[in-house]
Amino acid sequence: MAYRFVADSTVEANVQRVFSEQLGKAVEQLSENFQKQPEQAVHNARKCLKKSRSLLRLVRKSIDKSIYQQESQRLRDVGRSLAPARDSAVYPATLSTLLDTYGLTLDVNSFSTLKTGLVDLYNVQLDNLSDREQFIAAVMTDLEASQTNLSQVALKQTGWKAVAKNLRHIYSQGQQNFDQAYNDGDDDDFHNWRKRVKDLWYCTCLLQSLWPPIMKAFESELHELADLLGDDHDIAALRQFLTHHAKEVGVKDVHMQVLVPLMGHRQTKLHRRAKTLGQKLYGETPKAFSDRMASYWHA
């Protein structure tokens, strides 16, 4: 089924079903698809993990504290263990997109050599995962344990009360991170905001049945904002990698002389677009947002 709550089920039943589906899909990607399409399998598995973690945050105050802490930590650790392969896949793609945006080709200043180095790094990371059958087996064991636990998790509250405080907190966190990002302009601050935007986006997907036309529009705008901040994060991650691992991929001074200004300019444009969307999506107080969602729930 789709990643959303259905109106004819209880909140608890919806939560259990979504956890079971998402974690089951993650296991399937790593057990059945990894050998054939490793990059896509890792990407899909991590996406399922992120959806599961967002749902976990949505019911955080409605489940046993020890279960939340245990499963949050386990899913975070699994996601981090898969991150190097995914990150290394993003580096060459981000380089190509950046150069295309400014009308440059890989032939200029030997950027083709740099991209080859980044692609080689990605292949090494994939080989490392592919050769570590015990590692993948351990990851799947963790995912299956989480699936078993969360597919039968009990909620302390029912109906709107099961998600109300958590949804309000997720919105409030995003609002705070939005302000922090534009006050300081630090890459980490924008990345933190992105994570909370994705939480709110996934929660909006789950709650789409509250009022489909309104929630779909809100979801679409949040998706666009998450994509803008994702592009920003990819650039920041590439810059950090090239700065600290230059020898690994053959970075030359001329590469950084060209790329660093382009990266800064591109991020500035992305930040402007993200700010416009952020002002619209986070324009309410957390209480007003929560009250509006409650009115949809009880209509």
Tab-separated table of C-alpha atoms in Angstrom:
chain	number	residue	atom	x	y	z
A	1	MET	CA	0.000	0.000	0.000
A	2	ALA	CA	0.972	3.645	-0.327
A	3	TYR	CA	2.902	5.442	2.383
A	4	ARG	CA	-0.157	6.941	4.062
A	5	PHE	CA	-2.721	6.312	6.753
A	6	VAL	CA	-6.071	4.982	5.577
A	7	ALA	CA	-9.249	6.418	7.050
A	8	ASP	CA	-10.923	3.118	7.911
A	9	SER	CA	-8.087	1.921	10.193
A	10	THR	CA	-7.045	3.024	13.666
A	11	VAL	CA	-3.890	5.085	14.076
A	12	GLU	CA	-2.204	2.130	15.762
A	13	ALA	CA	-3.092	-0.225	12.907
A	14	ASN	CA	-1.867	2.308	10.356
A	15	VAL	CA	1.399	2.793	12.218
A	16	GLN	CA	2.039	-0.933	12.497
A	17	ARG	CA	1.240	-1.519	8.814
A	18	VAL	CA	3.454	1.297	7.527
A	19	PHE	CA	6.390	0.194	9.663
A	20	SER	CA	6.003	-3.379	8.433
A	21	GLU	CA	5.781	-2.292	4.780
A	22	GLN	CA	8.671	0.163	4.794
A	23	LEU	CA	11.109	-2.005	6.716
A	24	GLY	CA	10.067	-5.026	4.668
A	25	LYS	CA	10.838	-3.075	1.490
A	26	ALA	CA	14.251	-2.117	2.862
A	27	VAL	CA	15.050	-5.772	3.542
A	28	GLU	CA	13.828	-6.724	0.072
A	29	GLN	CA	16.054	-4.128	-1.583
A	30	LEU	CA	19.173	-5.396	0.169
A	31	SER	CA	18.368	-9.104	-0.096
A	32	GLU	CA	16.963	-9.309	-3.630
A	33	ASN	CA	18.047	-6.236	-5.584
A	34	PHE	CA	21.469	-5.343	-4.209
A	35	GLN	CA	23.511	-7.695	-6.399
A	36	LYS	CA	21.712	-6.586	-9.570
A	37	GLN	CA	21.424	-2.833	-8.948
A	38	PRO	CA	23.481	-1.972	-5.852
A	39	GLU	CA	23.267	1.830	-6.152
A	40	GLN	CA	19.488	1.819	-6.576
A	41	ALA	CA	19.044	-0.805	-3.881
A	42	VAL	CA	21.018	1.218	-1.334
A	43	HIS	CA	19.152	4.397	-2.300
A	44	ASN	CA	15.750	2.721	-1.988
A	45	ALA	CA	16.633	1.025	1.296
A	46	ARG	CA	17.813	4.300	2.833
A	47	LYS	CA	14.635	6.029	1.639
A	48	CYS	CA	12.543	3.389	3.427
A	49	LEU	CA	14.630	3.926	6.550
A	50	LYS	CA	14.048	7.673	6.436
A	51	LYS	CA	10.305	7.169	6.050
A	52	SER	CA	10.330	4.778	8.995
A	53	ARG	CA	12.288	7.199	11.160
A	54	SER	CA	9.894	10.044	10.303
A	55	LEU	CA	6.955	7.862	11.319
A	56	LEU	CA	8.798	6.987	14.513
A	57	ARG	CA	9.115	10.703	15.294
A	58	LEU	CA	5.415	11.214	14.534
A	59	VAL	CA	4.448	8.753	17.294
A	60	ARG	CA	7.394	9.369	19.610
A	61	LYS	CA	5.393	10.528	22.627
A	62	SER	CA	2.784	7.813	22.102
A	63	ILE	CA	5.053	4.769	22.390
A	64	ASP	CA	7.237	3.405	25.145
A	65	LYS	CA	10.325	5.586	25.570
A	66	SER	CA	12.728	2.637	25.574
A	67	ILE	CA	11.265	1.300	22.314
A	68	TYR	CA	11.621	4.705	20.680
A	69	GLN	CA	15.237	5.078	21.779
A	70	GLN	CA	16.176	1.538	20.773
A	71	GLU	CA	14.581	1.652	17.331
A	72	SER	CA	15.616	5.213	16.579
A	73	GLN	CA	19.238	4.332	17.336
A	74	ARG	CA	19.120	1.096	15.370
A	75	LEU	CA	17.586	2.660	12.252
A	76	ARG	CA	19.990	5.602	12.430
A	77	ASP	CA	22.982	3.256	12.688
A	78	VAL	CA	21.802	1.160	9.731
A	79	GLY	CA	21.299	4.274	7.628
A	80	ARG	CA	24.753	5.571	8.476
A	81	SER	CA	26.355	2.240	7.623
A	82	LEU	CA	24.910	2.476	4.091
A	83	ALA	CA	25.697	6.184	3.668
A	84	PRO	CA	29.260	5.978	2.216
A	85	ALA	CA	28.117	4.079	-0.882
A	86	ARG	CA	25.244	6.495	-1.454
A	87	ASP	CA	27.378	9.599	-0.850
A	88	SER	CA	30.061	8.466	-3.276
A	89	ALA	CA	27.385	7.960	-5.940
A	90	VAL	CA	26.203	11.545	-5.473
A	91	TYR	CA	29.636	13.179	-5.905
A	92	PRO	CA	30.123	12.608	-9.681
A	93	ALA	CA	26.462	13.371	-10.393
A	94	THR	CA	26.679	16.635	-8.451
A	95	LEU	CA	29.851	17.621	-10.293
A	96	SER	CA	28.213	17.028	-13.683
A	97	THR	CA	25.049	18.917	-12.700
A	98	LEU	CA	27.069	21.878	-11.416
A	99	LEU	CA	29.138	22.134	-14.590
A	100	ASP	CA	26.034	21.767	-16.787
A	101	THR	CA	24.266	24.523	-14.854
A	102	TYR	CA	27.034	26.967	-15.764
A	103	GLY	CA	27.550	25.772	-19.321
A	104	LEU	CA	30.872	24.033	-18.712
A	105	THR	CA	31.905	20.638	-20.043
A	106	LEU	CA	34.006	17.899	-18.515
A	107	ASP	CA	36.739	18.697	-21.033
A	108	VAL	CA	37.383	22.099	-19.461
A	109	ASN	CA	40.357	22.100	-17.060
A	110	SER	CA	40.535	18.274	-17.021
A	111	PHE	CA	37.268	17.871	-15.137
A	112	SER	CA	36.797	14.542	-16.906
A	113	THR	CA	39.781	13.233	-14.944
A	114	LEU	CA	38.236	14.435	-11.703
A	115	LYS	CA	34.908	12.811	-12.503
A	116	THR	CA	36.675	9.553	-13.347
A	117	GLY	CA	38.339	9.687	-9.936
A	118	LEU	CA	34.960	10.200	-8.256
A	119	VAL	CA	33.374	7.352	-10.216
A	120	ASP	CA	36.281	5.081	-9.297
A	121	LEU	CA	35.750	5.966	-5.641
A	122	TYR	CA	32.077	5.057	-5.945
A	123	ASN	CA	32.949	1.700	-7.505
A	124	VAL	CA	35.346	0.975	-4.656
A	125	GLN	CA	32.647	1.765	-2.094
A	126	LEU	CA	30.194	-0.530	-3.872
A	127	ASP	CA	32.774	-3.299	-4.088
A	128	ASN	CA	33.423	-2.940	-0.388
A	129	LEU	CA	29.735	-3.490	0.322
A	130	SER	CA	29.364	-6.284	-2.213
A	131	ASP	CA	32.354	-8.148	-0.783
A	132	ARG	CA	31.074	-7.875	2.775
A	133	GLU	CA	28.301	-10.444	2.821
A	134	GLN	CA	28.439	-10.577	6.600
A	135	PHE	CA	27.895	-6.832	6.767
A	136	ILE	CA	24.795	-6.945	4.558
A	137	ALA	CA	23.512	-9.943	6.504
A	138	ALA	CA	23.954	-8.023	9.778
A	139	VAL	CA	22.121	-5.012	8.336
A	140	MET	CA	19.208	-7.197	7.271
A	141	THR	CA	19.120	-8.843	10.709
A	142	ASP	CA	18.798	-5.400	12.305
A	143	LEU	CA	16.086	-4.365	9.860
A	144	GLU	CA	14.126	-7.558	10.427
A	145	ALA	CA	14.360	-7.052	14.205
A	146	SER	CA	13.022	-3.507	13.845
A	147	GLN	CA	10.279	-4.728	11.535
A	148	THR	CA	9.204	-7.330	14.093
A	149	ASN	CA	9.179	-4.831	16.962
A	150	LEU	CA	7.569	-1.898	15.195
A	151	SER	CA	4.960	-3.873	13.271
A	152	GLN	CA	3.357	-4.664	16.627
A	153	VAL	CA	4.189	-1.496	18.546
A	154	ALA	CA	1.446	-0.348	20.920
A	155	LEU	CA	0.352	3.277	21.160
A	156	LYS	CA	-0.570	4.829	24.503
A	157	GLN	CA	-3.071	7.174	22.867
A	158	THR	CA	-5.641	6.927	20.105
A	159	GLY	CA	-6.913	9.148	17.324
A	160	TRP	CA	-5.549	12.633	16.878
A	161	LYS	CA	-3.930	12.602	20.332
A	162	ALA	CA	-1.565	9.858	19.158
A	163	VAL	CA	0.149	12.228	16.703
A	164	ALA	CA	-0.827	15.776	17.686
A	165	LYS	CA	2.047	16.718	20.019
A	166	ASN	CA	4.633	15.047	17.830
A	167	LEU	CA	3.435	16.718	14.629
A	168	ARG	CA	3.468	20.088	16.345
A	169	HIS	CA	7.016	19.423	17.578
A	170	ILE	CA	8.185	18.394	14.090
A	171	TYR	CA	6.763	21.621	12.654
A	172	SER	CA	8.298	23.690	15.465
A	173	GLN	CA	11.726	22.097	14.958
A	174	GLY	CA	11.604	22.855	11.252
A	175	GLN	CA	10.675	26.452	11.956
A	176	GLN	CA	13.561	26.829	14.388
A	177	ASN	CA	16.024	25.220	11.980
A	178	PHE	CA	14.756	27.500	9.200
A	179	ASP	CA	15.536	30.570	11.290
A	180	GLN	CA	18.900	29.142	12.365
A	181	ALA	CA	19.946	28.409	8.785
A	182	TYR	CA	19.335	31.950	7.598
A	183	ASN	CA	20.768	33.549	10.713
A	184	ASP	CA	24.090	31.696	10.427
A	185	GLY	CA	24.189	30.413	6.842
A	186	ASP	CA	26.202	27.351	7.858
A	187	ASP	CA	26.058	24.199	5.708
A	188	ASP	CA	25.253	22.072	8.756
A	189	ASP	CA	22.369	24.358	9.687
A	190	PHE	CA	20.837	24.041	6.220
A	191	HIS	CA	21.304	20.276	6.393
A	192	ASN	CA	19.545	20.131	9.769
A	193	TRP	CA	16.669	22.154	8.350
A	194	ARG	CA	16.486	19.775	5.385
A	195	LYS	CA	16.087	16.784	7.703
A	196	ARG	CA	13.175	18.408	9.516
A	197	VAL	CA	11.580	19.454	6.212
A	198	LYS	CA	11.721	15.831	5.087
A	199	ASP	CA	10.128	14.742	8.365
A	200	LEU	CA	7.245	17.151	7.813
A	201	TRP	CA	6.973	16.107	4.164
A	202	TYR	CA	6.730	12.420	5.072
A	203	CYS	CA	4.221	13.166	7.825
A	204	THR	CA	2.124	15.091	5.318
A	205	CYS	CA	2.200	12.053	3.027
A	206	LEU	CA	0.979	9.888	5.903
A	207	LEU	CA	-1.851	12.305	6.733
A	208	GLN	CA	-2.920	12.991	3.164
A	209	SER	CA	-6.395	11.524	3.705
A	210	LEU	CA	-7.265	14.337	6.151
A	211	TRP	CA	-8.145	16.586	3.211
A	212	PRO	CA	-6.531	15.271	0.004
A	213	PRO	CA	-6.561	18.441	-2.165
A	214	ILE	CA	-5.050	20.582	0.596
A	215	MET	CA	-2.605	17.988	1.890
A	216	LYS	CA	-1.416	17.054	-1.610
A	217	ALA	CA	-0.640	20.709	-2.345
A	218	PHE	CA	1.199	21.072	0.972
A	219	GLU	CA	3.063	17.821	0.302
A	220	SER	CA	4.093	19.003	-3.165
A	221	GLU	CA	5.535	22.249	-1.826
A	222	LEU	CA	7.403	20.447	0.937
A	223	HIS	CA	8.798	18.000	-1.631
A	224	GLU	CA	10.079	20.897	-3.719
A	225	LEU	CA	11.671	22.497	-0.662
A	226	ALA	CA	13.299	19.194	0.328
A	227	ASP	CA	14.719	18.854	-3.195
A	228	LEU	CA	16.170	22.376	-3.116
A	229	LEU	CA	17.823	21.718	0.219
A	230	GLY	CA	18.970	18.308	-1.042
A	231	ASP	CA	20.739	19.935	-3.996
A	232	ASP	CA	22.326	22.405	-1.583
A	233	HIS	CA	23.510	19.587	0.674
A	234	ASP	CA	24.972	17.644	-2.271
A	235	ILE	CA	27.072	20.661	-3.233
A	236	ALA	CA	28.214	21.189	0.356
A	237	ALA	CA	29.120	17.499	0.696
A	238	LEU	CA	31.077	17.526	-2.578
A	239	ARG	CA	33.007	20.642	-1.557
A	240	GLN	CA	33.874	19.149	1.814
A	241	PHE	CA	34.979	15.882	0.241
A	242	LEU	CA	37.144	17.553	-2.413
A	243	THR	CA	38.722	19.768	0.237
A	244	HIS	CA	39.652	16.967	2.609
A	245	HIS	CA	40.265	14.064	0.207
A	246	ALA	CA	41.902	15.770	-2.748
A	247	LYS	CA	44.595	13.136	-3.302
A	248	GLU	CA	42.094	10.261	-3.388
A	249	VAL	CA	40.407	11.511	-6.566
A	250	GLY	CA	43.097	13.671	-8.174
A	251	VAL	CA	41.842	17.148	-7.316
A	252	LYS	CA	43.984	19.925	-8.791
A	253	ASP	CA	44.203	23.553	-7.706
A	254	VAL	CA	42.519	24.642	-10.930
A	255	HIS	CA	39.541	22.439	-10.141
A	256	MET	CA	38.929	24.166	-6.837
A	257	GLN	CA	39.579	27.605	-8.347
A	258	VAL	CA	36.720	26.987	-10.757
A	259	LEU	CA	34.397	24.945	-8.565
A	260	VAL	CA	34.388	26.831	-5.260
A	261	PRO	CA	32.947	30.093	-6.698
A	262	LEU	CA	30.390	28.136	-8.741
A	263	MET	CA	29.365	26.172	-5.679
A	264	GLY	CA	28.921	29.319	-3.623
A	265	HIS	CA	26.896	31.026	-6.346
A	266	ARG	CA	24.673	27.994	-6.870
A	267	GLN	CA	24.041	27.576	-3.159
A	268	THR	CA	23.086	31.244	-2.848
A	269	LYS	CA	20.444	30.802	-5.563
A	270	LEU	CA	19.135	27.627	-3.956
A	271	HIS	CA	18.956	29.365	-0.565
A	272	ARG	CA	16.917	32.212	-2.036
A	273	ARG	CA	14.381	29.843	-3.561
A	274	ALA	CA	14.256	27.767	-0.389
A	275	LYS	CA	13.678	30.865	1.738
A	276	THR	CA	10.677	31.904	-0.319
A	277	LEU	CA	9.117	28.472	0.087
A	278	GLY	CA	10.118	28.244	3.727
A	279	GLN	CA	8.406	31.529	4.568
A	280	LYS	CA	5.171	30.165	3.125
A	281	LEU	CA	5.344	26.685	4.623
A	282	TYR	CA	6.544	27.797	8.049
A	283	GLY	CA	4.501	30.983	8.245
A	284	GLU	CA	2.191	29.771	11.011
A	285	THR	CA	2.923	29.363	14.684
A	286	PRO	CA	3.289	25.703	15.680
A	287	LYS	CA	0.015	25.957	17.607
A	288	ALA	CA	-1.836	27.412	14.637
A	289	PHE	CA	-0.449	24.702	12.375
A	290	SER	CA	-1.432	21.979	14.836
A	291	ASP	CA	-4.904	23.453	15.320
A	292	ARG	CA	-5.426	23.579	11.558
A	293	MET	CA	-4.423	19.938	11.160
A	294	ALA	CA	-6.701	19.031	14.077
A	295	SER	CA	-9.616	20.746	12.351
A	296	TYR	CA	-9.015	18.610	9.260
A	297	TRP	CA	-8.792	15.474	11.394
A	298	HIS	CA	-12.076	16.131	13.200
A	299	ALA	CA	-14.032	17.442	10.181
